[in-house]
PDB file of C-alpha atoms and ligand atoms in Angstrom:
ATOM      1  CA  MET A  29     -69.053  -8.944 -17.384  1.00 60.00           C
ATOM      2  CA  ALA A  30     -65.776  -8.589 -14.289  1.00 86.00           C
ATOM      3  CA  LEU A  31     -64.851 -12.233 -15.520  1.00 93.00           C
ATOM      4  CA  THR A  32     -63.929 -13.431 -18.497  1.00 96.00           C
ATOM      5  CA  ALA A  33     -63.297 -17.648 -17.790  1.00 97.00           C
ATOM      6  CA  VAL A  34     -62.323 -19.861 -15.071  1.00 97.00           C
ATOM      7  CA  TYR A  35     -60.314 -22.565 -15.026  1.00 97.00           C
ATOM      8  CA  LEU A  36     -60.144 -25.454 -12.127  1.00 96.00           C
ATOM      9  CA  SER A  37     -57.432 -27.776 -11.457  1.00 94.00           C
ATOM     10  CA  ALA A  38     -58.940 -31.571 -12.273  1.00 92.00           C
ATOM     11  CA  GLU A  39     -58.037 -32.154  -8.553  1.00 91.00           C
ATOM     12  CA  VAL A  40     -60.618 -28.978  -7.588  1.00 94.00           C
ATOM     13  CA  ASN A  41     -62.948 -31.077  -9.972  1.00 94.00           C
ATOM     14  CA  CYS A  42     -62.511 -34.242  -8.139  1.00 90.00           C
ATOM     15  CA  VAL A  43     -62.176 -33.226  -5.077  1.00 91.00           C
ATOM     16  CA  CYS A  44     -65.715 -30.907  -5.680  1.00 93.00           C
ATOM     17  CA  GLN A  45     -67.902 -34.083  -6.999  1.00 92.00           C
ATOM     18  CA  ALA A  46     -66.505 -37.191  -4.594  1.00 89.00           C
ATOM     19  CA  TYR A  47     -68.651 -34.076  -1.789  1.00 90.00           C
ATOM     20  CA  SER A  48     -71.198 -32.875  -3.482  1.00 91.00           C
ATOM     21  CA  LEU A  49     -71.726 -37.458  -4.479  1.00 89.00           C
ATOM     22  CA  CYS A  50     -71.410 -37.674  -0.451  1.00 85.00           C
ATOM     23  CA  THR A  51     -74.917 -36.876   0.102  1.00 83.00           C
ATOM     24  CA  GLU A  52     -77.897 -37.564  -1.765  1.00 85.00           C
ATOM     25  CA  LYS A  53     -80.561 -34.992   0.199  1.00 85.00           C
ATOM     26  CA  GLU A  54     -78.109 -32.099   1.279  1.00 86.00           C
ATOM     27  CA  GLU A  55     -76.703 -29.435  -0.554  1.00 91.00           C
ATOM     28  CA  THR A  56     -72.592 -29.224   0.737  1.00 92.00           C
ATOM     29  CA  LEU A  57     -70.839 -26.318   0.507  1.00 93.00           C
ATOM     30  CA  LEU A  58     -66.609 -24.759  -0.083  1.00 95.00           C
ATOM     31  CA  LEU A  59     -64.591 -22.138  -0.773  1.00 96.00           C
ATOM     32  CA  LEU A  60     -62.632 -22.352  -3.305  1.00 97.00           C
ATOM     33  CA  LEU A  61     -58.424 -20.791  -2.995  1.00 97.00           C
ATOM     34  CA  GLY A  62     -56.633 -19.568  -6.378  1.00 97.00           C
ATOM     35  CA  HIS A  63     -55.249 -16.399  -7.887  1.00 97.00           C
ATOM     36  CA  TYR A  64     -57.100 -14.279 -10.142  1.00 97.00           C
ATOM     37  CA  TYR A  65     -55.051 -12.695 -13.186  1.00 96.00           C
ATOM     38  CA  GLU A  66     -55.854 -10.239 -16.202  1.00 95.00           C
ATOM     39  CA  GLU A  67     -54.428 -11.004 -19.366  1.00 94.00           C
ATOM     40  CA  ASN A  68     -55.229  -8.386 -22.695  1.00 93.00           C
ATOM     41  CA  GLY A  69     -57.011  -6.460 -20.457  1.00 92.00           C
ATOM     42  CA  LYS A  70     -59.464 -10.068 -19.667  1.00 95.00           C
ATOM     43  CA  SER A  71     -59.921 -11.234 -15.898  1.00 96.00           C
ATOM     44  CA  PHE A  72     -59.544 -14.834 -15.284  1.00 97.00           C
ATOM     45  CA  ALA A  73     -59.560 -17.116 -12.420  1.00 97.00           C
ATOM     46  CA  ARG A  74     -56.947 -20.313 -10.991  1.00 97.00           C
ATOM     47  CA  VAL A  75     -58.616 -22.663  -8.655  1.00 97.00           C
ATOM     48  CA  VAL A  76     -56.088 -24.191  -7.290  1.00 94.00           C
ATOM     49  CA  ARG A  77     -57.607 -25.281  -3.869  1.00 93.00           C
ATOM     50  CA  PRO A  78     -60.328 -25.888  -2.497  1.00 94.00           C
ATOM     51  CA  PHE A  79     -62.224 -25.762   1.424  1.00 95.00           C
ATOM     52  CA  ILE A  80     -64.394 -27.573   3.009  1.00 93.00           C
ATOM     53  CA  CYS A  81     -66.866 -25.779   4.963  1.00 89.00           C
ATOM     54  CA  THR A  82     -69.691 -27.042   7.389  1.00 84.00           C
ATOM     55  CA  ARG A  83     -72.571 -26.614   7.127  1.00 80.00           C
ATOM     56  CA  LYS A  84     -74.970 -25.285   9.738  1.00 71.00           C
ATOM     57  CA  ASP A  85     -78.099 -25.448   7.698  1.00 69.00           C
ATOM     58  CA  LYS A  86     -78.730 -28.426   5.557  1.00 67.00           C
ATOM     59  CA  ARG A  87     -81.531 -27.876   4.169  1.00 66.00           C
ATOM     60  CA  LYS A  88     -82.378 -26.639  -0.310  1.00 65.00           C
ATOM     61  CA  ASP A  89     -81.132 -23.487  -0.505  1.00 66.00           C
ATOM     62  CA  ARG A  90     -80.186 -22.686   3.323  1.00 70.00           C
ATOM     63  CA  VAL A  91     -76.363 -23.626   1.807  1.00 76.00           C
ATOM     64  CA  GLU A  92     -74.204 -20.240   3.678  1.00 79.00           C
ATOM     65  CA  ILE A  93     -70.850 -19.379   4.260  1.00 86.00           C
ATOM     66  CA  SER A  94     -70.548 -17.952   7.818  1.00 86.00           C
ATOM     67  CA  GLU A  95     -67.816 -15.435   9.109  1.00 88.00           C
ATOM     68  CA  GLU A  96     -66.092 -17.836  10.305  1.00 89.00           C
ATOM     69  CA  GLN A  97     -66.077 -20.393   7.237  1.00 90.00           C
ATOM     70  CA  LEU A  98     -64.934 -17.110   5.046  1.00 90.00           C
ATOM     71  CA  SER A  99     -62.231 -16.238   7.819  1.00 93.00           C
ATOM     72  CA  ALA A 100     -60.618 -20.036   7.779  1.00 93.00           C
ATOM     73  CA  ALA A 101     -60.980 -20.015   4.263  1.00 94.00           C
ATOM     74  CA  ILE A 102     -58.748 -16.488   4.493  1.00 94.00           C
ATOM     75  CA  THR A 103     -56.566 -17.485   6.498  1.00 95.00           C
ATOM     76  CA  GLU A 104     -55.809 -20.943   5.129  1.00 93.00           C
ATOM     77  CA  ALA A 105     -55.313 -18.789   2.006  1.00 95.00           C
ATOM     78  CA  GLU A 106     -52.673 -16.300   3.682  1.00 95.00           C
ATOM     79  CA  ARG A 107     -50.228 -19.266   5.001  1.00 94.00           C
ATOM     80  CA  SER A 108     -50.994 -21.064   1.081  1.00 93.00           C
ATOM     81  CA  GLY A 109     -50.427 -18.226  -0.273  1.00 95.00           C
ATOM     82  CA  THR A 110     -53.543 -17.928  -2.141  1.00 96.00           C
ATOM     83  CA  SER A 111     -56.641 -15.827  -2.831  1.00 96.00           C
ATOM     84  CA  VAL A 112     -60.458 -17.071  -1.400  1.00 97.00           C
ATOM     85  CA  VAL A 113     -62.121 -16.757  -5.964  1.00 97.00           C
ATOM     86  CA  GLY A 114     -65.445 -18.096  -4.896  1.00 97.00           C
ATOM     87  CA  TRP A 115     -67.754 -20.429  -3.992  1.00 97.00           C
ATOM     88  CA  SER A 116     -68.824 -23.768  -4.734  1.00 96.00           C
ATOM     89  CA  HIS A 117     -72.641 -26.035  -3.460  1.00 95.00           C
ATOM     90  CA  SER A 118     -74.527 -28.762  -5.017  1.00 94.00           C
ATOM     91  CA  HIS A 119     -77.905 -29.628  -5.954  1.00 94.00           C
ATOM     92  CA  PRO A 120     -78.210 -32.815  -5.348  1.00 92.00           C
ATOM     93  CA  HIS A 121     -81.633 -33.753  -7.354  1.00 90.00           C
ATOM     94  CA  ILE A 122     -81.781 -30.140  -8.509  1.00 87.00           C
ATOM     95  CA  THR A 123     -81.237 -28.647 -11.998  1.00 88.00           C
ATOM     96  CA  ILE A 124     -78.155 -27.324 -12.018  1.00 92.00           C
ATOM     97  CA  PHE A 125     -79.117 -23.311 -12.375  1.00 94.00           C
ATOM     98  CA  PRO A 126     -79.227 -21.338  -9.794  1.00 95.00           C
ATOM     99  CA  SER A 127     -82.069 -20.258  -7.579  1.00 93.00           C
ATOM    100  CA  HIS A 128     -83.381 -16.342  -6.679  1.00 93.00           C
ATOM    101  CA  VAL A 129     -81.068 -17.258  -2.990  1.00 92.00           C
ATOM    102  CA  ASP A 130     -78.032 -18.406  -4.750  1.00 93.00           C
ATOM    103  CA  LEU A 131     -78.971 -14.917  -6.908  1.00 95.00           C
ATOM    104  CA  ARG A 132     -78.552 -12.806  -3.798  1.00 94.00           C
ATOM    105  CA  THR A 133     -75.412 -14.580  -1.893  1.00 92.00           C
ATOM    106  CA  GLN A 134     -73.344 -14.356  -4.841  1.00 95.00           C
ATOM    107  CA  LYS A 135     -74.076 -10.781  -5.105  1.00 95.00           C
ATOM    108  CA  SER A 136     -73.778  -9.734  -1.869  1.00 93.00           C
ATOM    109  CA  LEU A 137     -70.163 -10.915  -2.393  1.00 92.00           C
ATOM    110  CA  GLN A 138     -69.199  -9.886  -5.668  1.00 94.00           C
ATOM    111  CA  MET A 139     -69.277  -6.466  -3.646  1.00 91.00           C
ATOM    112  CA  PHE A 140     -65.950  -8.001  -1.829  1.00 87.00           C
ATOM    113  CA  ASP A 141     -64.545  -8.429  -5.207  1.00 93.00           C
ATOM    114  CA  LYS A 142     -66.329  -8.145  -8.238  1.00 95.00           C
ATOM    115  CA  ARG A 143     -64.301 -10.754 -10.182  1.00 96.00           C
ATOM    116  CA  TRP A 144     -65.940 -13.474  -7.461  1.00 96.00           C
ATOM    117  CA  PHE A 145     -67.819 -16.239  -9.134  1.00 97.00           C
ATOM    118  CA  GLY A 146     -69.585 -19.422  -7.534  1.00 97.00           C
ATOM    119  CA  LEU A 147     -69.838 -22.640  -9.622  1.00 97.00           C
ATOM    120  CA  ILE A 148     -72.691 -25.437  -8.942  1.00 97.00           C
ATOM    121  CA  PHE A 149     -72.547 -29.032  -9.303  1.00 96.00           C
ATOM    122  CA  SER A 150     -75.557 -30.864 -10.158  1.00 94.00           C
ATOM    123  CA  VAL A 151     -76.136 -34.131  -9.113  1.00 93.00           C
ATOM    124  CA  PHE A 152     -78.082 -37.190  -8.669  1.00 91.00           C
ATOM    125  CA  ASP A 153     -80.345 -35.825 -11.456  1.00 84.00           C
ATOM    126  CA  THR A 154     -80.998 -37.787 -14.768  1.00 83.00           C
ATOM    127  CA  ASP A 155     -81.214 -36.866 -18.745  1.00 80.00           C
ATOM    128  CA  ALA A 156     -83.644 -37.418 -20.939  1.00 81.00           C
ATOM    129  CA  THR A 157     -83.107 -41.141 -21.256  1.00 84.00           C
ATOM    130  CA  GLY A 158     -83.568 -41.449 -17.663  1.00 80.00           C
ATOM    131  CA  SER A 159     -79.731 -42.040 -17.247  1.00 84.00           C
ATOM    132  CA  GLU A 160     -77.673 -40.206 -14.246  1.00 83.00           C
ATOM    133  CA  ARG A 161     -75.631 -36.731 -15.066  1.00 87.00           C
ATOM    134  CA  MET A 162     -73.201 -34.313 -13.147  1.00 90.00           C
ATOM    135  CA  GLN A 163     -73.401 -30.831 -14.394  1.00 94.00           C
ATOM    136  CA  LEU A 164     -70.863 -28.662 -13.799  1.00 96.00           C
ATOM    137  CA  THR A 165     -71.730 -24.671 -14.404  1.00 97.00           C
ATOM    138  CA  CYS A 166     -70.572 -21.197 -13.229  1.00 97.00           C
ATOM    139  CA  PHE A 167     -72.034 -18.040 -12.739  1.00 97.00           C
ATOM    140  CA  GLN A 168     -71.698 -14.423 -11.240  1.00 97.00           C
ATOM    141  CA  THR A 169     -74.657 -12.014 -10.604  1.00 96.00           C
ATOM    142  CA  LEU A 170     -75.332  -9.236 -12.944  1.00 95.00           C
ATOM    143  CA  SER A 171     -76.171  -5.521 -11.859  1.00 93.00           C
ATOM    144  CA  ASP A 172     -79.889  -6.081 -12.279  1.00 94.00           C
ATOM    145  CA  GLY A 173     -80.187  -9.851 -10.404  1.00 93.00           C
ATOM    146  CA  THR A 174     -80.348 -11.791 -13.380  1.00 95.00           C
ATOM    147  CA  ARG A 175     -77.537 -14.931 -13.972  1.00 95.00           C
ATOM    148  CA  ALA A 176     -74.416 -14.312 -16.275  1.00 96.00           C
ATOM    149  CA  ASP A 177     -72.283 -18.003 -17.397  1.00 96.00           C
ATOM    150  CA  ILE A 178     -68.984 -17.623 -16.814  1.00 97.00           C
ATOM    151  CA  PRO A 179     -67.371 -20.510 -19.094  1.00 97.00           C
ATOM    152  CA  VAL A 180     -65.348 -22.805 -16.718  1.00 97.00           C
ATOM    153  CA  HIS A 181     -62.339 -25.142 -17.953  1.00 97.00           C
ATOM    154  CA  VAL A 182     -61.392 -28.899 -15.831  1.00 95.00           C
ATOM    155  CA  THR A 183     -57.262 -28.217 -16.503  1.00 93.00           C
ATOM    156  CA  PRO A 184     -55.258 -31.291 -15.643  1.00 88.00           C
ATOM    157  CA  SER A 185     -52.583 -32.083 -13.408  1.00 79.00           C
ATOM    158  CA  SER A 186     -49.652 -33.532 -14.064  1.00 76.00           C
ATOM    159  CA  THR A 187     -49.679 -36.013 -11.167  1.00 75.00           C
ATOM    160  CA  PHE A 188     -53.095 -38.040  -9.837  1.00 69.00           C
ATOM    161  CA  LEU A 189     -53.622 -36.955  -7.113  1.00 75.00           C
ATOM    162  CA  THR A 190     -51.092 -34.347  -4.893  1.00 81.00           C
ATOM    163  CA  PRO A 191     -51.399 -34.930  -1.034  1.00 84.00           C
ATOM    164  CA  HIS A 192     -53.253 -31.697  -0.075  1.00 84.00           C
ATOM    165  CA  ALA A 193     -55.849 -33.244  -1.929  1.00 84.00           C
ATOM    166  CA  LEU A 194     -55.993 -36.276  -1.049  1.00 83.00           C
ATOM    167  CA  HIS A 195     -55.756 -35.420   2.491  1.00 87.00           C
ATOM    168  CA  VAL A 196     -58.873 -33.093   1.944  1.00 88.00           C
ATOM    169  CA  LEU A 197     -60.640 -36.179   0.742  1.00 85.00           C
ATOM    170  CA  SER A 198     -59.673 -38.779   3.425  1.00 83.00           C
ATOM    171  CA  ASN A 199     -59.043 -36.388   6.424  1.00 87.00           C
ATOM    172  CA  THR A 200     -60.430 -33.018   6.319  1.00 90.00           C
ATOM    173  CA  LEU A 201     -63.834 -34.707   4.744  1.00 89.00           C
ATOM    174  CA  PRO A 202     -64.625 -37.364   6.575  1.00 88.00           C
ATOM    175  CA  GLN A 203     -63.864 -34.784   9.835  1.00 90.00           C
ATOM    176  CA  THR A 204     -66.038 -32.672   8.285  1.00 90.00           C
ATOM    177  CA  LEU A 205     -69.325 -35.060   8.213  1.00 89.00           C
ATOM    178  CA  LEU A 206     -68.174 -36.344  10.846  1.00 90.00           C
ATOM    179  CA  GLY A 207     -68.137 -33.456  13.479  1.00 90.00           C
ATOM    180  CA  GLU A 208     -71.620 -31.792  11.490  1.00 88.00           C
ATOM    181  CA  GLU A 209     -73.963 -34.809  12.735  1.00 89.00           C
ATOM    182  CA  ARG A 210     -71.577 -34.456  15.855  1.00 90.00           C
ATOM    183  CA  GLN A 211     -72.757 -30.817  16.118  1.00 89.00           C
ATOM    184  CA  VAL A 212     -76.773 -32.079  15.682  1.00 87.00           C
ATOM    185  CA  HIS A 213     -76.176 -35.065  17.850  1.00 89.00           C
ATOM    186  CA  ASP A 214     -74.811 -32.887  21.175  1.00 88.00           C
ATOM    187  CA  GLU A 215     -77.941 -29.718  20.359  1.00 87.00           C
ATOM    188  CA  CYS A 216     -80.276 -32.332  20.417  1.00 85.00           C
ATOM    189  CA  VAL A 217     -79.362 -33.698  23.908  1.00 83.00           C
ATOM    190  CA  GLY A 218     -78.101 -31.214  25.362  1.00 80.00           C
ATOM    191  CA  THR A 219     -81.769 -29.977  25.520  1.00 75.00           C
ATOM    192  CA  LEU A 220     -83.246 -32.838  27.125  1.00 71.00           C
ATOM    193  CA  ASP A 221     -83.108 -32.213  30.719  1.00 64.00           C
ATOM    194  CA  VAL A 222     -81.134 -35.832  31.475  1.00 61.00           C
ATOM    195  CA  SER A 223     -77.923 -33.753  29.850  1.00 58.00           C
ATOM    196  CA  LYS A 224     -78.391 -30.948  32.684  1.00 61.00           C
ATOM    197  CA  GLY A 225     -78.003 -33.297  34.979  1.00 64.00           C
ATOM    198  CA  GLY A 226     -82.349 -33.624  36.515  1.00 65.00           C
ATOM    199  CA  LEU A 227     -84.156 -36.576  37.102  1.00 73.00           C
ATOM    200  CA  PRO A 228     -84.212 -38.166  33.716  1.00 76.00           C
ATOM    201  CA  SER A 229     -88.316 -38.810  32.558  1.00 81.00           C
ATOM    202  CA  PRO A 230     -88.734 -42.156  30.617  1.00 83.00           C
ATOM    203  CA  GLN A 231     -89.273 -39.600  27.295  1.00 85.00           C
ATOM    204  CA  ASP A 232     -85.949 -38.198  27.792  1.00 84.00           C
ATOM    205  CA  ILE A 233     -83.965 -41.633  28.288  1.00 85.00           C
ATOM    206  CA  LEU A 234     -86.422 -42.724  25.095  1.00 88.00           C
ATOM    207  CA  LYS A 235     -84.976 -39.905  23.298  1.00 87.00           C
ATOM    208  CA  GLN A 236     -81.298 -39.507  24.144  1.00 86.00           C
ATOM    209  CA  SER A 237     -81.048 -43.365  23.044  1.00 89.00           C
ATOM    210  CA  TYR A 238     -83.086 -42.267  19.593  1.00 92.00           C
ATOM    211  CA  HIS A 239     -80.775 -39.464  18.842  1.00 90.00           C
ATOM    212  CA  GLY A 240     -77.486 -41.649  20.262  1.00 91.00           C
ATOM    213  CA  ALA A 241     -78.351 -44.179  17.673  1.00 93.00           C
ATOM    214  CA  THR A 242     -79.194 -42.158  15.018  1.00 92.00           C
ATOM    215  CA  TYR A 243     -75.485 -40.311  15.344  1.00 92.00           C
ATOM    216  CA  VAL A 244     -74.308 -44.058  15.604  1.00 93.00           C
ATOM    217  CA  ARG A 245     -76.064 -44.369  11.997  1.00 92.00           C
ATOM    218  CA  SER A 246     -75.453 -41.196  10.559  1.00 89.00           C
ATOM    219  CA  MET A 247     -71.213 -42.915  11.060  1.00 90.00           C
ATOM    220  CA  VAL A 248     -71.763 -46.196  10.127  1.00 92.00           C
ATOM    221  CA  MET A 249     -73.509 -44.579   6.559  1.00 88.00           C
ATOM    222  CA  ILE A 250     -70.267 -42.073   6.688  1.00 86.00           C
ATOM    223  CA  GLN A 251     -67.562 -45.173   7.463  1.00 87.00           C
ATOM    224  CA  ASP A 252     -69.473 -47.465   4.628  1.00 88.00           C
ATOM    225  CA  ARG A 253     -70.120 -44.229   1.781  1.00 82.00           C
ATOM    226  CA  LEU A 254     -67.146 -43.266   2.421  1.00 83.00           C
ATOM    227  CA  ILE A 255     -63.996 -43.992   4.101  1.00 85.00           C
ATOM    228  CA  THR A 256     -64.002 -47.929   3.211  1.00 89.00           C
ATOM    229  CA  PRO A 257     -63.925 -46.927  -0.222  1.00 86.00           C
ATOM    230  CA  LEU A 258     -61.724 -44.206  -0.254  1.00 83.00           C
ATOM    231  CA  VAL A 259     -59.686 -46.755   1.857  1.00 86.00           C
ATOM    232  CA  ARG A 260     -59.786 -48.976  -1.073  1.00 89.00           C
ATOM    233  CA  PHE A 261     -58.984 -47.105  -3.686  1.00 84.00           C
ATOM    234  CA  CYS A 262     -56.167 -45.907  -1.931  1.00 84.00           C
ATOM    235  CA  GLU A 263     -55.302 -49.371  -1.191  1.00 90.00           C
ATOM    236  CA  ASP A 264     -55.651 -50.906  -4.821  1.00 90.00           C
ATOM    237  CA  ARG A 265     -53.198 -47.199  -5.592  1.00 85.00           C
ATOM    238  CA  HIS A 266     -50.528 -48.400  -3.279  1.00 89.00           C
ATOM    239  CA  ALA A 267     -50.596 -51.927  -5.314  1.00 93.00           C
ATOM    240  CA  ASN A 268     -51.122 -50.556  -9.033  1.00 92.00           C
ATOM    241  CA  ASN A 269     -48.070 -48.522  -8.211  1.00 90.00           C
ATOM    242  CA  LEU A 270     -45.718 -50.923  -6.813  1.00 94.00           C
ATOM    243  CA  LYS A 271     -46.162 -52.688 -10.049  1.00 95.00           C
ATOM    244  CA  GLU A 272     -45.361 -50.285 -11.643  1.00 93.00           C
ATOM    245  CA  ILE A 273     -42.575 -49.322  -9.697  1.00 94.00           C
ATOM    246  CA  GLU A 274     -41.372 -53.510 -10.080  1.00 94.00           C
ATOM    247  CA  ARG A 275     -42.076 -52.779 -14.057  1.00 94.00           C
ATOM    248  CA  LEU A 276     -39.629 -50.246 -14.731  1.00 94.00           C
ATOM    249  CA  LYS A 277     -36.721 -51.131 -12.415  1.00 94.00           C
ATOM    250  CA  LYS A 278     -36.918 -54.095 -15.204  1.00 93.00           C
ATOM    251  CA  GLU A 279     -36.724 -52.676 -17.762  1.00 91.00           C
ATOM    252  CA  VAL A 280     -33.587 -50.232 -16.455  1.00 90.00           C
ATOM    253  CA  GLY A 281     -32.544 -53.457 -15.496  1.00 85.00           C
ATOM    254  CA  GLU A 282     -32.876 -54.737 -19.294  1.00 77.00           C
ATOM    255  CA  SER A 283     -31.605 -51.849 -20.310  1.00 71.00           C
TER     256      SER A 283
HETATM  257 ZN1   ZN B  15     -78.140 -23.350  -5.055  1.00 61.26          ZN
END
């Protein structure tokens, strides 16, 4: 096995989980930035930053890392003094195990670096008692095409959320999801005669209205399920921080 273990920062784990839980019907895709290092002749990976990818195909088992996304992630890694060390995707309502497509994708990525690894977050799944659960696994592909399980550890952070992780959650993630919806809308509307300057037929006008309504519905869902809870979370966190500052000031004043 080329890799002994992966250490995932709590923040990256938080972003991966939040992104995976954003969509119950589609798989999500991230690239992972960090470092490889050697210890006692063994190879390890440490993940410190997430890179959210725009998905071109959201169907099950179709998540693919495009060359553009990989190139953008490498640029981001160079800027932050890290490397692209692996990838992560979600399995909503399906088991944690990598599919044949996942194993094939992983094998091709291992050609860049034999230490490259994949993470899978299984979400919206239930256990034997019917309770909802979330699972995480890390894998590589062996030469015969089978799966090798790699131990993965989530490491605690000294701060609850760094500014970068907060930026990813509150800015990059909603922007990416909105951008994907906009792209789908533009592609659908772009095929209609009404968008090409032609005389619109009643069917085209109806289709345009339908795509417009679907786009607005998607935006409202992202607002309702992601942006509003995030704003509330930040407001609560800010209020707690202000209280904590007041408490500490009193403590300093009393001593
Ligand atoms: Zn998969």
